[in-house]
Amino acid sequence: MLLFQENKLILFLKTKGMGVTLRQKKLKNGKISLYLDYYPAIVNPVTGKKSRREFLKLYLYDKPKGELEKRHNKETKTLANKISGERGLQVQNEEFGVFNKVHKAKDFLQYFKDLTQERCASLGSYGNWLSAYNHLENFTNGECKMGDIDERFCNDFKKYLLNAKKVNTKTNQKISNNAAVRYYIKFGSAVKQAF
């Protein structure tokens, strides 16, 4: 079960990342406008505002007539695909501020602690979140930034939980596998919400 949850979290971290999709929009004048659709939204370097779309100012003929218009459509699609690929690389390299460096530097432990406090109305849920937080704090020696969390971090935390001792007790007893699963699920939920 823990392995399943871990793989699910890592898959989330990999697939919920960034994406650029080339899309088309039919215009009233009979042409087709090409644009890029970003997920998540990017910060426009000129305006500083977030946007999901970038219109390329490239147009196709909806119903090409003759060889010249067909060739135009083919060359325009090639150019649009090239731009889409370049933008995808820029997004992966964080050139558009999708993963703002300020956010990477934020304290994930504090974020997790705040999420834990939100659950104080439900004693059972709060207890699980608090234990998960305590184990995460032990695992990270009290220091964990948002940018620290990646696939390796998740794997290492899972291994830690499978061998962890109970926190805030005088006994030297290991936590159960079920407890390890519960704590990892809380951790995964916090990562998803942070994302």
Tab-separated table of C-alpha atoms in Angstrom:
chain	number	residue	atom	x	y	z
A	1	MET	CA	0.000	0.000	0.000
A	2	LEU	CA	2.753	2.444	0.873
A	3	LEU	CA	4.551	1.646	-2.361
A	4	PHE	CA	1.323	2.339	-4.256
A	5	GLN	CA	0.817	5.667	-2.525
A	6	GLU	CA	4.456	6.611	-3.083
A	7	ASN	CA	4.273	5.846	-6.805
A	8	LYS	CA	1.029	7.775	-7.042
A	9	LEU	CA	2.667	10.809	-5.394
A	10	ILE	CA	5.753	10.606	-7.606
A	11	LEU	CA	3.536	10.253	-10.669
A	12	PHE	CA	1.691	13.376	-9.493
A	13	LEU	CA	4.974	15.268	-9.143
A	14	LYS	CA	6.034	14.224	-12.650
A	15	THR	CA	2.745	14.640	-14.509
A	16	LYS	CA	1.309	17.671	-12.782
A	17	GLY	CA	4.292	19.652	-13.854
A	18	MET	CA	4.303	21.925	-16.810
A	19	GLY	CA	2.878	21.596	-20.251
A	20	VAL	CA	2.603	23.510	-23.489
A	21	THR	CA	-0.023	22.488	-26.033
A	22	LEU	CA	-0.436	23.906	-29.528
A	23	ARG	CA	-4.099	24.697	-30.135
A	24	GLN	CA	-6.258	26.143	-32.907
A	25	LYS	CA	-9.116	28.611	-32.894
A	26	LYS	CA	-11.377	29.115	-35.884
A	27	LEU	CA	-11.914	32.772	-36.719
A	28	LYS	CA	-14.932	34.441	-38.316
A	29	ASN	CA	-12.897	35.390	-41.385
A	30	GLY	CA	-12.443	31.709	-42.299
A	31	LYS	CA	-8.879	31.404	-41.061
A	32	ILE	CA	-7.532	29.449	-38.105
A	33	SER	CA	-5.453	31.155	-35.422
A	34	LEU	CA	-2.701	29.126	-33.739
A	35	TYR	CA	-1.906	29.638	-30.068
A	36	LEU	CA	-0.113	27.950	-27.189
A	37	ASP	CA	-1.965	26.758	-24.111
A	38	TYR	CA	0.191	26.600	-20.962
A	39	TYR	CA	-0.475	24.543	-17.868
A	40	PRO	CA	-0.028	25.894	-15.305
A	41	ALA	CA	-0.326	29.524	-16.304
A	42	ILE	CA	2.919	31.336	-17.051
A	43	VAL	CA	3.993	34.828	-16.131
A	44	ASN	CA	4.122	37.009	-19.226
A	45	PRO	CA	7.621	38.544	-19.246
A	46	VAL	CA	6.308	41.795	-20.762
A	47	THR	CA	3.160	42.436	-18.706
A	48	GLY	CA	4.089	40.498	-15.558
A	49	LYS	CA	0.587	38.968	-15.483
A	50	LYS	CA	-0.258	35.271	-15.487
A	51	SER	CA	-1.712	33.851	-18.666
A	52	ARG	CA	-2.556	30.413	-20.031
A	53	ARG	CA	-2.454	31.449	-23.688
A	54	GLU	CA	0.072	32.881	-26.077
A	55	PHE	CA	-1.310	33.794	-29.482
A	56	LEU	CA	1.376	33.193	-32.088
A	57	LYS	CA	-0.055	35.508	-34.773
A	58	LEU	CA	0.187	32.579	-37.144
A	59	TYR	CA	-2.818	31.679	-39.264
A	60	LEU	CA	-3.915	28.739	-41.373
A	61	TYR	CA	-6.422	28.619	-44.187
A	62	ASP	CA	-9.462	26.671	-42.973
A	63	LYS	CA	-10.117	25.282	-46.442
A	64	PRO	CA	-6.951	25.784	-48.467
A	65	LYS	CA	-7.481	26.445	-52.160
A	66	GLY	CA	-4.617	25.484	-54.355
A	67	GLU	CA	-1.054	24.410	-53.797
A	68	LEU	CA	0.144	27.781	-52.463
A	69	GLU	CA	-2.334	27.827	-49.540
A	70	LYS	CA	-1.638	24.139	-48.743
A	71	ARG	CA	2.105	24.850	-48.650
A	72	HIS	CA	1.449	27.908	-46.455
A	73	ASN	CA	-0.507	25.735	-43.981
A	74	LYS	CA	2.224	23.092	-43.899
A	75	GLU	CA	5.041	25.607	-43.306
A	76	THR	CA	3.004	27.517	-40.717
A	77	LYS	CA	2.243	24.314	-38.783
A	78	THR	CA	5.939	23.404	-38.856
A	79	LEU	CA	6.860	26.829	-37.496
A	80	ALA	CA	4.155	26.658	-34.804
A	81	ASN	CA	5.344	23.199	-33.694
A	82	LYS	CA	8.911	24.498	-33.489
A	83	ILE	CA	7.811	27.456	-31.339
A	84	SER	CA	5.749	25.112	-29.153
A	85	GLY	CA	8.779	22.879	-28.589
A	86	GLU	CA	10.997	25.854	-27.739
A	87	ARG	CA	8.426	27.195	-25.269
A	88	GLY	CA	8.146	23.760	-23.686
A	89	LEU	CA	11.891	23.768	-23.056
A	90	GLN	CA	11.737	27.302	-21.677
A	91	VAL	CA	8.957	26.301	-19.290
A	92	GLN	CA	10.922	23.242	-18.160
A	93	ASN	CA	13.920	25.483	-17.564
A	94	GLU	CA	11.687	27.840	-15.535
A	95	GLU	CA	12.295	30.832	-17.797
A	96	PHE	CA	8.654	31.896	-17.502
A	97	GLY	CA	8.553	31.861	-13.724
A	98	VAL	CA	6.153	28.932	-13.530
A	99	PHE	CA	7.984	27.758	-10.429
A	100	ASN	CA	8.847	31.045	-8.878
A	101	LYS	CA	12.151	30.811	-7.024
A	102	VAL	CA	10.544	32.630	-4.090
A	103	HIS	CA	8.032	29.795	-3.721
A	104	LYS	CA	10.782	27.178	-3.888
A	105	ALA	CA	12.442	28.858	-0.927
A	106	LYS	CA	9.288	28.830	1.219
A	107	ASP	CA	9.277	26.683	4.329
A	108	PHE	CA	7.396	23.453	3.579
A	109	LEU	CA	7.463	22.435	7.236
A	110	GLN	CA	5.614	25.613	8.207
A	111	TYR	CA	3.148	25.019	5.381
A	112	PHE	CA	2.594	21.448	6.631
A	113	LYS	CA	2.199	22.706	10.205
A	114	ASP	CA	-0.440	25.221	9.071
A	115	LEU	CA	-2.350	22.449	7.282
A	116	THR	CA	-2.145	20.389	10.478
A	117	GLN	CA	-3.592	23.240	12.565
A	118	GLU	CA	-6.539	23.502	10.154
A	119	ARG	CA	-7.528	19.979	11.198
A	120	CYS	CA	-7.647	20.624	14.956
A	121	ALA	CA	-11.469	20.400	14.966
A	122	SER	CA	-11.264	16.669	14.211
A	123	LEU	CA	-9.197	14.998	16.911
A	124	GLY	CA	-8.451	11.798	14.948
A	125	SER	CA	-7.447	13.599	11.780
A	126	TYR	CA	-5.462	16.166	13.726
A	127	GLY	CA	-3.549	13.438	15.554
A	128	ASN	CA	-2.542	11.760	12.296
A	129	TRP	CA	-1.496	15.052	10.726
A	130	LEU	CA	0.456	16.048	13.825
A	131	SER	CA	2.294	12.711	13.918
A	132	ALA	CA	3.051	12.992	10.206
A	133	TYR	CA	4.360	16.515	10.788
A	134	ASN	CA	6.533	15.368	13.717
A	135	HIS	CA	8.061	12.597	11.613
A	136	LEU	CA	8.679	14.978	8.712
A	137	GLU	CA	10.324	17.430	11.087
A	138	ASN	CA	12.553	14.652	12.469
A	139	PHE	CA	13.380	13.399	8.983
A	140	THR	CA	14.402	16.872	7.769
A	141	ASN	CA	16.086	17.959	11.015
A	142	GLY	CA	13.610	20.831	11.178
A	143	GLU	CA	14.453	22.326	7.788
A	144	CYS	CA	12.599	21.669	4.543
A	145	LYS	CA	11.936	24.098	1.698
A	146	MET	CA	9.308	23.603	-1.012
A	147	GLY	CA	12.087	23.203	-3.568
A	148	ASP	CA	13.582	20.283	-1.617
A	149	ILE	CA	10.673	18.000	-2.405
A	150	ASP	CA	11.318	15.817	-5.411
A	151	GLU	CA	11.148	12.114	-6.265
A	152	ARG	CA	14.247	11.261	-4.257
A	153	PHE	CA	12.971	13.146	-1.206
A	154	CYS	CA	9.677	11.202	-1.379
A	155	ASN	CA	11.501	7.859	-1.639
A	156	ASP	CA	13.785	8.719	1.261
A	157	PHE	CA	10.882	9.847	3.453
A	158	LYS	CA	9.030	6.617	2.701
A	159	LYS	CA	12.074	4.578	3.755
A	160	TYR	CA	12.376	6.674	6.905
A	161	LEU	CA	8.724	6.046	7.822
A	162	LEU	CA	9.060	2.293	7.333
A	163	ASN	CA	11.788	2.228	10.002
A	164	ALA	CA	10.748	5.174	12.201
A	165	LYS	CA	10.332	4.994	15.945
A	166	LYS	CA	7.352	6.562	17.674
A	167	VAL	CA	7.800	10.280	18.277
A	168	ASN	CA	7.307	12.001	21.651
A	169	THR	CA	7.205	8.764	23.635
A	170	LYS	CA	9.653	7.198	26.036
A	171	THR	CA	9.411	3.827	24.319
A	172	ASN	CA	11.755	2.876	21.515
A	173	GLN	CA	8.968	1.172	19.582
A	174	LYS	CA	8.667	1.310	15.788
A	175	ILE	CA	5.527	2.746	14.245
A	176	SER	CA	3.274	0.241	12.512
A	177	ASN	CA	3.157	-0.098	8.735
A	178	ASN	CA	-0.421	1.188	8.829
A	179	ALA	CA	0.731	4.306	10.675
A	180	ALA	CA	3.553	4.779	8.144
A	181	VAL	CA	0.993	4.599	5.331
A	182	ARG	CA	-1.306	7.125	7.036
A	183	TYR	CA	1.563	9.562	7.615
A	184	TYR	CA	2.783	9.238	4.049
A	185	ILE	CA	-0.727	9.878	2.742
A	186	LYS	CA	-0.874	13.081	4.820
A	187	PHE	CA	2.518	14.101	3.439
A	188	GLY	CA	1.324	13.415	-0.119
A	189	SER	CA	-1.816	15.440	0.451
A	190	ALA	CA	0.260	18.380	1.708
A	191	VAL	CA	2.551	18.160	-1.336
A	192	LYS	CA	-0.436	18.180	-3.688
A	193	GLN	CA	-1.974	21.182	-1.942
A	194	ALA	CA	1.344	23.017	-1.960
A	195	PHE	CA	1.691	22.374	-5.660
